[in-house]
Protein backbone atom coordinates (compact mmCIF):
# COMPACT_ATOMS: atom_id res chain seq x y z
CA UNK A 1 0.00 0.00 0.00
CA UNK A 2 1.22 3.50 -0.87
CA UNK A 3 2.04 5.97 1.84
CA UNK A 4 1.41 9.70 1.55
CA UNK A 5 4.97 10.36 0.46
CA UNK A 6 4.85 7.63 -2.18
CA UNK A 7 1.51 8.71 -3.66
CA UNK A 8 1.92 9.95 -7.20
CA UNK A 9 0.78 13.53 -7.63
CA UNK A 10 -1.17 13.57 -10.88
CA UNK A 11 -3.10 16.81 -10.65
CA UNK A 12 -2.61 20.43 -9.62
CA UNK A 13 -6.20 21.15 -8.62
CA UNK A 14 -5.26 22.46 -5.18
CA UNK A 15 -2.59 24.77 -6.63
CA UNK A 16 -4.87 26.10 -9.36
CA UNK A 17 -7.66 26.72 -6.84
CA UNK A 18 -5.21 28.81 -4.81
CA UNK A 19 -3.92 30.62 -7.91
CA UNK A 20 -7.47 31.54 -8.94
CA UNK A 21 -8.59 32.50 -5.43
CA UNK A 22 -11.10 29.69 -4.99
CA UNK A 23 -11.57 27.03 -2.35
CA UNK A 24 -12.29 23.34 -2.48
CA UNK A 25 -15.63 24.05 -0.84
CA UNK A 26 -16.53 26.46 -3.65
CA UNK A 27 -15.55 23.90 -6.27
CA UNK A 28 -17.60 21.19 -4.56
CA UNK A 29 -20.65 23.48 -4.56
CA UNK A 30 -20.19 24.36 -8.23
CA UNK A 31 -19.88 20.71 -9.25
CA UNK A 32 -22.57 19.41 -6.90
CA UNK A 33 -19.98 17.10 -5.31
CA UNK A 34 -19.26 16.23 -1.70
CA UNK A 35 -16.48 18.46 -0.31
CA UNK A 36 -14.70 15.28 0.84
CA UNK A 37 -14.48 14.14 -2.79
CA UNK A 38 -12.91 17.44 -3.85
CA UNK A 39 -10.54 17.25 -0.89
CA UNK A 40 -9.38 13.82 -2.08
CA UNK A 41 -8.68 15.29 -5.52
CA UNK A 42 -6.73 18.16 -3.96
CA UNK A 43 -4.56 15.76 -1.98
CA UNK A 44 -4.21 13.37 -4.94
CA UNK A 45 -5.78 10.57 -2.90
CA UNK A 46 -8.15 10.04 -5.82
CA UNK A 47 -8.62 11.63 -9.23
CA UNK A 48 -11.63 13.12 -11.01
CA UNK A 49 -12.78 11.51 -14.23
CA UNK A 50 -11.96 13.27 -17.51
CA UNK A 51 -15.39 14.87 -17.92
CA UNK A 52 -15.15 16.33 -14.43
CA UNK A 53 -11.61 17.53 -15.07
CA UNK A 54 -12.86 19.47 -18.11
CA UNK A 55 -15.71 20.92 -16.01
CA UNK A 56 -13.20 22.03 -13.37
CA UNK A 57 -11.04 23.71 -16.01
CA UNK A 58 -14.05 25.54 -17.41
CA UNK A 59 -15.16 26.75 -13.97
CA UNK A 60 -11.67 27.94 -13.09
CA UNK A 61 -11.20 29.46 -16.57
CA UNK A 62 -7.96 27.59 -17.22
CA UNK A 63 -6.80 25.11 -19.81
CA UNK A 64 -7.24 21.51 -18.71
CA UNK A 65 -3.50 20.90 -19.02
CA UNK A 66 -2.92 23.46 -16.25
CA UNK A 67 -4.71 21.06 -13.90
CA UNK A 68 -2.32 18.20 -14.68
CA UNK A 69 1.11 17.63 -13.24
CA UNK A 70 3.83 17.22 -15.85
CA UNK A 71 5.62 13.89 -15.83
CA UNK A 72 9.26 13.35 -16.72
Tab-separated table of N, CA and C in Angstrom:
chain	number	residue	atom	x	y	z
A	1	UNK	N	0.833	-1.181	0.000
A	1	UNK	CA	0.000	0.000	0.000
A	1	UNK	C	0.880	1.248	0.000
A	2	UNK	N	0.450	2.263	-0.792
A	2	UNK	CA	1.225	3.497	-0.870
A	2	UNK	C	1.057	4.340	0.378
A	3	UNK	N	2.135	5.000	0.760
A	3	UNK	CA	2.038	5.971	1.842
A	3	UNK	C	1.856	7.351	1.221
A	4	UNK	N	1.600	8.342	2.052
A	4	UNK	CA	1.405	9.695	1.548
A	4	UNK	C	2.585	10.177	0.715
A	5	UNK	N	3.790	9.880	1.171
A	5	UNK	CA	4.971	10.363	0.463
A	5	UNK	C	5.201	9.614	-0.840
A	6	UNK	N	4.672	8.405	-0.963
A	6	UNK	CA	4.855	7.626	-2.178
A	6	UNK	C	3.763	7.883	-3.210
A	7	UNK	N	2.656	8.492	-2.779
A	7	UNK	CA	1.512	8.714	-3.656
A	7	UNK	C	1.919	9.609	-4.823
A	8	UNK	N	1.571	9.188	-6.017
A	8	UNK	CA	1.915	9.953	-7.198
A	8	UNK	C	0.991	11.157	-7.318
A	9	UNK	N	1.565	12.310	-7.481
A	9	UNK	CA	0.782	13.527	-7.633
A	9	UNK	C	0.488	13.719	-9.121
A	10	UNK	N	-0.784	13.509	-9.479
A	10	UNK	CA	-1.170	13.573	-10.882
A	10	UNK	C	-1.829	14.888	-11.268
A	11	UNK	N	-2.408	15.583	-10.288
A	11	UNK	CA	-3.096	16.812	-10.645
A	11	UNK	C	-2.613	17.986	-9.804
A	12	UNK	N	-2.965	19.181	-10.284
A	12	UNK	CA	-2.607	20.430	-9.618
A	12	UNK	C	-3.859	21.197	-9.192
A	13	UNK	N	-4.941	20.481	-8.932
A	13	UNK	CA	-6.203	21.145	-8.625
A	13	UNK	C	-6.048	22.085	-7.431
A	14	UNK	N	-5.426	21.628	-6.381
A	14	UNK	CA	-5.257	22.461	-5.180
A	14	UNK	C	-4.490	23.740	-5.510
A	15	UNK	N	-3.410	23.615	-6.260
A	15	UNK	CA	-2.590	24.773	-6.627
A	15	UNK	C	-3.370	25.748	-7.495
A	16	UNK	N	-4.119	25.227	-8.459
A	16	UNK	CA	-4.875	26.102	-9.359
A	16	UNK	C	-6.019	26.778	-8.607
A	17	UNK	N	-6.639	26.080	-7.673
A	17	UNK	CA	-7.658	26.722	-6.841
A	17	UNK	C	-7.046	27.918	-6.110
A	18	UNK	N	-5.878	27.725	-5.528
A	18	UNK	CA	-5.206	28.809	-4.808
A	18	UNK	C	-4.839	29.950	-5.757
A	19	UNK	N	-4.322	29.607	-6.931
A	19	UNK	CA	-3.920	30.621	-7.911
A	19	UNK	C	-5.102	31.458	-8.384
A	20	UNK	N	-6.287	30.841	-8.440
A	20	UNK	CA	-7.474	31.542	-8.935
A	20	UNK	C	-8.323	32.116	-7.807
A	21	UNK	N	-7.884	31.928	-6.564
A	21	UNK	CA	-8.593	32.497	-5.430
A	21	UNK	C	-9.865	31.773	-5.036
A	22	UNK	N	-9.936	30.494	-5.339
A	22	UNK	CA	-11.102	29.690	-4.995
A	22	UNK	C	-10.741	28.636	-3.950
A	23	UNK	N	-11.775	28.066	-3.363
A	23	UNK	CA	-11.571	27.026	-2.354
A	23	UNK	C	-12.140	25.704	-2.846
A	24	UNK	N	-11.741	24.646	-2.185
A	24	UNK	CA	-12.295	23.336	-2.484
A	24	UNK	C	-13.786	23.293	-2.211
A	25	UNK	N	-14.200	23.988	-1.170
A	25	UNK	CA	-15.632	24.049	-0.842
A	25	UNK	C	-16.411	24.699	-1.982
A	26	UNK	N	-15.899	25.788	-2.511
A	26	UNK	CA	-16.533	26.462	-3.646
A	26	UNK	C	-16.647	25.508	-4.836
A	27	UNK	N	-15.549	24.819	-5.140
A	27	UNK	CA	-15.548	23.897	-6.267
A	27	UNK	C	-16.569	22.782	-6.066
A	28	UNK	N	-16.629	22.253	-4.861
A	28	UNK	CA	-17.599	21.192	-4.564
A	28	UNK	C	-19.020	21.691	-4.795
A	29	UNK	N	-19.319	22.906	-4.357
A	29	UNK	CA	-20.652	23.475	-4.565
A	29	UNK	C	-20.961	23.657	-6.039
A	30	UNK	N	-19.991	24.136	-6.800
A	30	UNK	CA	-20.188	24.361	-8.233
A	30	UNK	C	-20.452	23.062	-8.987
A	31	UNK	N	-19.760	22.005	-8.575
A	31	UNK	CA	-19.876	20.712	-9.251
A	31	UNK	C	-21.005	19.849	-8.693
A	32	UNK	N	-21.558	20.239	-7.553
A	32	UNK	CA	-22.566	19.406	-6.898
A	32	UNK	C	-21.961	18.132	-6.331
A	33	UNK	N	-20.708	18.239	-5.876
A	33	UNK	CA	-19.981	17.097	-5.311
A	33	UNK	C	-19.806	17.278	-3.812
A	34	UNK	N	-19.558	16.195	-3.129
A	34	UNK	CA	-19.260	16.229	-1.704
A	34	UNK	C	-17.896	16.903	-1.513
A	35	UNK	N	-17.776	17.824	-0.563
A	35	UNK	CA	-16.480	18.461	-0.312
A	35	UNK	C	-15.364	17.458	-0.001
A	36	UNK	N	-15.708	16.311	0.558
A	36	UNK	CA	-14.705	15.279	0.844
A	36	UNK	C	-14.113	14.751	-0.464
A	37	UNK	N	-14.948	14.600	-1.475
A	37	UNK	CA	-14.476	14.138	-2.788
A	37	UNK	C	-13.477	15.126	-3.361
A	38	UNK	N	-13.811	16.405	-3.327
A	38	UNK	CA	-12.908	17.436	-3.855
A	38	UNK	C	-11.618	17.471	-3.039
A	39	UNK	N	-11.728	17.300	-1.742
A	39	UNK	CA	-10.540	17.255	-0.891
A	39	UNK	C	-9.612	16.113	-1.306
A	40	UNK	N	-10.185	14.963	-1.635
A	40	UNK	CA	-9.376	13.823	-2.080
A	40	UNK	C	-8.669	14.131	-3.394
A	41	UNK	N	-9.338	14.882	-4.281
A	41	UNK	CA	-8.684	15.288	-5.524
A	41	UNK	C	-7.526	16.230	-5.216
A	42	UNK	N	-7.751	17.163	-4.297
A	42	UNK	CA	-6.731	18.160	-3.957
A	42	UNK	C	-5.501	17.538	-3.309
A	43	UNK	N	-5.687	16.437	-2.619
A	43	UNK	CA	-4.558	15.758	-1.984
A	43	UNK	C	-4.033	14.604	-2.831
A	44	UNK	N	-4.600	14.440	-4.017
A	44	UNK	CA	-4.212	13.367	-4.940
A	44	UNK	C	-4.450	11.977	-4.359
A	45	UNK	N	-5.391	11.879	-3.425
A	45	UNK	CA	-5.781	10.574	-2.896
A	45	UNK	C	-6.600	9.826	-3.938
A	46	UNK	N	-7.400	10.583	-4.690
A	46	UNK	CA	-8.150	10.040	-5.825
A	46	UNK	C	-8.150	11.098	-6.910
A	47	UNK	N	-8.640	10.723	-8.088
A	47	UNK	CA	-8.616	11.628	-9.235
A	47	UNK	C	-10.020	11.770	-9.825
A	48	UNK	N	-10.340	12.961	-10.327
A	48	UNK	CA	-11.627	13.121	-11.007
A	48	UNK	C	-11.585	12.435	-12.371
A	49	UNK	N	-12.752	12.079	-12.880
A	49	UNK	CA	-12.782	11.515	-14.233
A	49	UNK	C	-12.538	12.644	-15.245
A	50	UNK	N	-12.320	12.269	-16.489
A	50	UNK	CA	-11.962	13.270	-17.508
A	50	UNK	C	-13.046	14.307	-17.722
A	51	UNK	N	-14.313	13.898	-17.744
A	51	UNK	CA	-15.392	14.869	-17.921
A	51	UNK	C	-15.379	15.891	-16.797
A	52	UNK	N	-15.183	15.432	-15.575
A	52	UNK	CA	-15.146	16.330	-14.427
A	52	UNK	C	-13.928	17.237	-14.497
A	53	UNK	N	-12.810	16.715	-14.943
A	53	UNK	CA	-11.605	17.526	-15.075
A	53	UNK	C	-11.845	18.681	-16.052
A	54	UNK	N	-12.538	18.408	-17.150
A	54	UNK	CA	-12.857	19.466	-18.111
A	54	UNK	C	-13.839	20.473	-17.504
A	55	UNK	N	-14.785	20.007	-16.699
A	55	UNK	CA	-15.712	20.921	-16.008
A	55	UNK	C	-14.951	21.825	-15.048
A	56	UNK	N	-14.008	21.251	-14.318
A	56	UNK	CA	-13.205	22.026	-13.372
A	56	UNK	C	-12.428	23.116	-14.115
A	57	UNK	N	-11.808	22.744	-15.215
A	57	UNK	CA	-11.042	23.708	-16.010
A	57	UNK	C	-11.940	24.852	-16.473
A	58	UNK	N	-13.114	24.515	-16.935
A	58	UNK	CA	-14.048	25.539	-17.411
A	58	UNK	C	-14.452	26.480	-16.272
A	59	UNK	N	-14.750	25.933	-15.112
A	59	UNK	CA	-15.156	26.753	-13.968
A	59	UNK	C	-14.038	27.658	-13.479
A	60	UNK	N	-12.819	27.168	-13.552
A	60	UNK	CA	-11.670	27.945	-13.092
A	60	UNK	C	-11.082	28.819	-14.199
A	61	UNK	N	-11.643	28.691	-15.403
A	61	UNK	CA	-11.197	29.464	-16.567
A	61	UNK	C	-9.709	29.251	-16.861
A	62	UNK	N	-9.334	27.975	-16.879
A	62	UNK	CA	-7.963	27.588	-17.220
A	62	UNK	C	-8.018	26.482	-18.262
A	63	UNK	N	-6.904	26.247	-18.900
A	63	UNK	CA	-6.797	25.113	-19.814
A	63	UNK	C	-6.679	23.839	-18.991
A	64	UNK	N	-7.249	22.758	-19.473
A	64	UNK	CA	-7.237	21.510	-18.710
A	64	UNK	C	-5.812	21.051	-18.399
A	65	UNK	N	-4.870	21.334	-19.279
A	65	UNK	CA	-3.495	20.904	-19.021
A	65	UNK	C	-2.872	21.623	-17.826
A	66	UNK	N	-3.427	22.762	-17.430
A	66	UNK	CA	-2.924	23.460	-16.247
A	66	UNK	C	-3.298	22.722	-14.961
A	67	UNK	N	-4.274	21.824	-15.055
A	67	UNK	CA	-4.708	21.056	-13.901
A	67	UNK	C	-3.900	19.765	-13.718
A	68	UNK	N	-3.076	19.458	-14.705
A	68	UNK	CA	-2.324	18.201	-14.680
A	68	UNK	C	-0.864	18.447	-14.363
A	69	UNK	N	-0.305	17.572	-13.598
A	69	UNK	CA	1.115	17.625	-13.241
A	69	UNK	C	1.917	17.052	-14.405
A	70	UNK	N	2.962	17.739	-14.794
A	70	UNK	CA	3.825	17.219	-15.853
A	70	UNK	C	4.623	16.055	-15.345
A	71	UNK	N	4.801	15.052	-16.201
A	71	UNK	CA	5.621	13.892	-15.834
A	71	UNK	C	6.920	13.957	-16.612
A	72	UNK	N	7.937	13.362	-16.051
A	72	UNK	CA	9.261	13.350	-16.716
A	72	UNK	C	9.379	12.178	-17.643
